[in-house]
Short mmCIF file of C-alpha atoms in Angstrom, two decimals:
data_model
loop_
_atom_site.label_atom_id
_atom_site.label_comp_id
_atom_site.label_asym_id
_atom_site.label_seq_id
_atom_site.Cartn_x
_atom_site.Cartn_y
_atom_site.Cartn_z
CA UNK A 1 2.81 44.95 -73.36
CA UNK A 2 3.31 41.32 -72.04
CA UNK A 3 4.44 38.97 -74.76
CA UNK A 4 3.81 35.30 -73.99
CA UNK A 5 6.71 32.89 -74.17
CA UNK A 6 5.96 29.75 -76.06
CA UNK A 7 9.03 27.86 -74.65
CA UNK A 8 10.30 28.79 -71.21
CA UNK A 9 13.69 27.23 -71.44
CA UNK A 10 16.92 28.81 -72.47
CA UNK A 11 18.15 27.60 -75.79
CA UNK A 12 21.55 29.08 -75.06
CA UNK A 13 21.83 27.49 -71.66
CA UNK A 14 25.38 27.61 -70.35
CA UNK A 15 26.22 23.99 -69.33
CA UNK A 16 29.73 24.95 -68.57
CA UNK A 17 28.56 27.44 -65.98
CA UNK A 18 26.20 24.74 -64.52
CA UNK A 19 29.29 22.45 -64.24
CA UNK A 20 31.02 25.19 -62.17
CA UNK A 21 27.89 25.35 -59.89
CA UNK A 22 28.14 21.68 -59.34
CA UNK A 23 31.82 22.22 -58.39
CA UNK A 24 30.75 24.80 -55.91
CA UNK A 25 28.40 22.53 -54.31
CA UNK A 26 31.02 19.82 -53.95
CA UNK A 27 33.41 22.31 -52.33
CA UNK A 28 30.70 23.38 -49.93
CA UNK A 29 29.90 19.77 -48.86
CA UNK A 30 33.73 19.12 -48.60
CA UNK A 31 34.25 21.97 -46.16
CA UNK A 32 30.85 21.70 -44.17
CA UNK A 33 32.64 20.49 -40.85
CA UNK A 34 34.87 23.58 -40.89
CA UNK A 35 31.78 25.88 -40.91
CA UNK A 36 29.10 26.74 -38.42
CA UNK A 37 26.38 24.21 -38.89
CA UNK A 38 23.69 26.78 -39.28
CA UNK A 39 25.62 28.90 -41.71
CA UNK A 40 26.28 25.64 -43.74
CA UNK A 41 22.68 24.94 -44.05
CA UNK A 42 21.90 28.46 -45.13
CA UNK A 43 24.47 28.24 -47.95
CA UNK A 44 23.24 24.79 -48.82
CA UNK A 45 19.72 26.10 -49.27
CA UNK A 46 21.09 28.83 -51.58
CA UNK A 47 22.79 26.16 -53.72
CA UNK A 48 19.70 24.02 -53.91
CA UNK A 49 17.64 27.01 -54.95
CA UNK A 50 20.19 27.99 -57.69
CA UNK A 51 20.41 24.43 -58.94
CA UNK A 52 16.69 24.03 -59.30
CA UNK A 53 16.14 27.41 -60.87
CA UNK A 54 18.87 26.50 -63.60
CA UNK A 55 17.25 23.09 -63.99
CA UNK A 56 13.99 24.88 -65.09
CA UNK A 57 15.92 26.72 -67.69
CA UNK A 58 17.61 23.74 -69.32
CA UNK A 59 16.33 22.98 -72.74
CA UNK A 60 14.73 19.49 -73.29
CA UNK A 61 17.51 18.48 -75.60
CA UNK A 62 21.37 18.33 -75.51
CA UNK A 63 22.89 20.96 -77.75
CA UNK A 64 25.97 18.79 -78.12
CA UNK A 65 24.51 16.04 -80.23
CA UNK A 66 26.53 15.72 -83.47
CA UNK A 67 28.72 18.68 -82.47
CA UNK A 68 32.11 18.35 -84.09
CA UNK A 69 33.65 20.13 -81.02
CA UNK A 70 32.43 17.44 -78.62
CA UNK A 71 34.49 14.38 -78.11
CA UNK A 72 31.72 12.05 -77.13
CA UNK A 73 30.29 11.17 -80.67
CA UNK A 74 30.77 7.45 -81.19
CA UNK A 75 32.46 6.99 -77.83
CA UNK A 76 31.81 3.65 -76.05
CA UNK A 77 30.38 3.79 -72.62
CA UNK A 78 33.25 4.38 -70.19
CA UNK A 79 34.09 1.31 -68.05
CA UNK A 80 33.83 1.81 -64.35
CA UNK A 81 37.11 1.22 -62.55
CA UNK A 82 36.17 -0.82 -59.30
CA UNK A 83 38.48 1.41 -57.26
CA UNK A 84 36.71 4.54 -58.65
CA UNK A 85 33.39 3.02 -57.71
CA UNK A 86 34.62 2.27 -54.24
CA UNK A 87 36.00 5.76 -53.50
CA UNK A 88 32.87 7.41 -55.02
CA UNK A 89 30.56 5.25 -52.65
CA UNK A 90 32.84 6.27 -49.85
CA UNK A 91 32.58 9.97 -50.78
CA UNK A 92 28.84 9.79 -51.01
CA UNK A 93 28.55 8.08 -47.69
CA UNK A 94 30.65 10.89 -46.25
CA UNK A 95 28.42 13.42 -47.76
CA UNK A 96 25.45 11.89 -46.16
CA UNK A 97 27.12 11.81 -42.79
CA UNK A 98 28.14 15.34 -43.05
CA UNK A 99 24.67 16.67 -43.92
CA UNK A 100 23.14 14.54 -41.18
CA UNK A 101 25.58 15.86 -38.57
CA UNK A 102 24.95 19.46 -39.59
CA UNK A 103 21.08 19.03 -39.82
CA UNK A 104 20.87 17.22 -36.44
CA UNK A 105 17.11 16.71 -35.43
CA UNK A 106 16.15 18.44 -38.67
CA UNK A 107 17.47 15.68 -40.88
CA UNK A 108 14.21 13.61 -40.92
CA UNK A 109 10.92 14.97 -42.18
CA UNK A 110 7.76 13.67 -43.74
CA UNK A 111 6.32 14.35 -47.21
CA UNK A 112 3.06 13.52 -48.98
CA UNK A 113 3.63 11.40 -52.02
CA UNK A 114 1.90 12.96 -55.16
CA UNK A 115 -0.51 11.90 -56.56
CA UNK A 116 -1.22 9.49 -53.66
CA UNK A 117 -2.08 12.22 -51.09
CA UNK A 118 -2.85 9.61 -48.34
CA UNK A 119 0.72 8.23 -48.46
CA UNK A 120 3.21 9.85 -46.14
CA UNK A 121 6.91 9.01 -46.48
CA UNK A 122 9.57 9.58 -44.01
CA UNK A 123 12.56 11.36 -45.79
CA UNK A 124 15.87 12.59 -44.72
CA UNK A 125 17.62 15.68 -45.89
CA UNK A 126 21.00 13.86 -45.96
CA UNK A 127 19.39 11.18 -48.19
CA UNK A 128 17.91 13.68 -50.60
CA UNK A 129 21.08 15.76 -50.77
CA UNK A 130 23.15 12.68 -51.55
CA UNK A 131 20.76 11.54 -54.11
CA UNK A 132 20.87 15.01 -55.83
CA UNK A 133 24.66 15.16 -55.46
CA UNK A 134 25.39 11.65 -56.96
CA UNK A 135 23.31 12.50 -60.06
CA UNK A 136 24.94 15.92 -60.48
CA UNK A 137 28.53 14.71 -60.11
CA UNK A 138 27.77 11.81 -62.52
CA UNK A 139 27.10 14.55 -65.11
CA UNK A 140 30.21 16.41 -64.02
CA UNK A 141 32.47 13.39 -64.63
CA UNK A 142 31.10 12.96 -68.06
CA UNK A 143 31.58 16.58 -68.79
CA UNK A 144 35.32 16.68 -67.62
CA UNK A 145 35.89 13.58 -69.76
CA UNK A 146 34.84 15.37 -72.81
CA UNK A 147 31.47 13.52 -73.05
CA UNK A 148 29.47 16.70 -73.24
CA UNK A 149 26.33 15.17 -74.89
CA UNK A 150 26.15 12.55 -72.06
CA UNK A 151 26.66 15.16 -69.48
CA UNK A 152 23.89 17.42 -70.73
CA UNK A 153 21.56 14.39 -71.12
CA UNK A 154 22.35 13.28 -67.36
CA UNK A 155 21.52 16.65 -66.11
CA UNK A 156 18.55 17.32 -68.31
CA UNK A 157 16.97 13.86 -67.68
CA UNK A 158 17.96 13.92 -64.00
CA UNK A 159 16.08 17.12 -63.50
CA UNK A 160 12.88 16.16 -65.31
CA UNK A 161 12.63 12.44 -64.84
CA UNK A 162 15.60 11.28 -62.83
CA UNK A 163 16.91 11.80 -59.42
CA UNK A 164 18.46 15.25 -58.84
CA UNK A 165 15.41 17.53 -59.75
CA UNK A 166 12.97 15.69 -57.46
CA UNK A 167 15.61 15.32 -54.65
CA UNK A 168 16.66 18.98 -54.97
CA UNK A 169 12.97 20.17 -54.69
CA UNK A 170 12.41 17.95 -51.72
CA UNK A 171 15.56 19.13 -49.91
CA UNK A 172 14.82 22.73 -50.66
CA UNK A 173 11.40 22.42 -49.04
CA UNK A 174 12.98 21.03 -45.93
CA UNK A 175 15.80 23.60 -45.89
CA UNK A 176 13.42 26.37 -46.25
CA UNK A 177 11.58 25.39 -42.96
CA UNK A 178 14.44 24.16 -40.80
CA UNK A 179 16.89 27.06 -41.68
CA UNK A 180 14.49 29.78 -40.78
CA UNK A 181 14.82 28.89 -37.08
CA UNK A 182 18.60 29.02 -37.39
CA UNK A 183 19.13 32.47 -38.88
CA UNK A 184 19.40 34.09 -35.40
CA UNK A 185 21.95 31.62 -34.37
CA UNK A 186 24.20 32.70 -37.13
CA UNK A 187 23.93 36.27 -36.02
CA UNK A 188 24.88 35.57 -32.44
CA UNK A 189 28.43 36.74 -31.37
CA UNK A 190 31.01 34.18 -32.03
CA UNK A 191 28.65 32.10 -34.11
CA UNK A 192 31.35 31.46 -36.79
CA UNK A 193 33.36 29.43 -34.07
CA UNK A 194 30.44 28.19 -32.05
CA UNK A 195 30.68 24.71 -33.63
CA UNK A 196 34.47 24.46 -33.67
CA UNK A 197 34.51 23.16 -30.24
CA UNK A 198 32.34 20.24 -31.19
CA UNK A 199 34.21 19.04 -34.25
CA UNK A 200 36.03 16.29 -32.33
CA UNK A 201 32.59 14.65 -32.03
CA UNK A 202 31.87 14.84 -35.74
CA UNK A 203 32.78 12.17 -38.28
CA UNK A 204 36.39 12.43 -39.45
CA UNK A 205 36.99 15.07 -41.86
CA UNK A 206 37.69 13.79 -45.46
CA UNK A 207 39.25 15.92 -48.15
CA UNK A 208 38.07 14.49 -51.46
CA UNK A 209 39.54 15.52 -54.90
CA UNK A 210 36.81 14.21 -57.29
CA UNK A 211 39.42 13.73 -60.03
CA UNK A 212 36.91 14.90 -62.69
CA UNK A 213 39.43 16.58 -64.82
CA UNK A 214 41.60 13.55 -65.25
CA UNK A 215 39.00 10.81 -65.00
CA UNK A 216 41.09 9.15 -62.22
CA UNK A 217 39.80 7.75 -59.07
CA UNK A 218 39.13 10.38 -56.40
CA UNK A 219 41.77 10.61 -53.82
CA UNK A 220 40.87 10.56 -50.14
CA UNK A 221 43.10 12.17 -47.43
#
């Protein structure tokens, strides 16, 4: 017999596992230009779906508040090194360029703005992915610095009321439709190397070490 669930979230939500999923997204975006563009968008859709699904399972509170094992109690807000801010901005800009390059003509789309159903906004997949990515990696940096309560709050609030949840859903809707037309391309012979010949026309490849485990500025090669 079906038993109704009063609270649909997971009180034992694994934030450490979520942190690893954010790292997986960072690695995917960092290697996008080494992949077939259609295959990249297919995998990006998978990450967006997994992230959004896990966002729905997060509890509405941080489980690390007042936790003796957390190092963030009483910790002052971390000061932002101007060099770190610069490299992060450069990295975000590169992510946007990468997604735009891979999406091509599918990058721009239109959405109705709820609850104003008469308002139609022009949106870009690259813009939504970078908005989502910036919010998620902010929490990842806090997590790696030992500020677990801050990280959990960033991810929870970002999903329900901030940037990453709304941006993820918007990007997922776009990816769902634009990727469907590309599935056949991935199955073509030589699809894995089809875009390799055009990489010289892409934006320069940038390898980024997010520096999350040390709190240092990301290194760009």
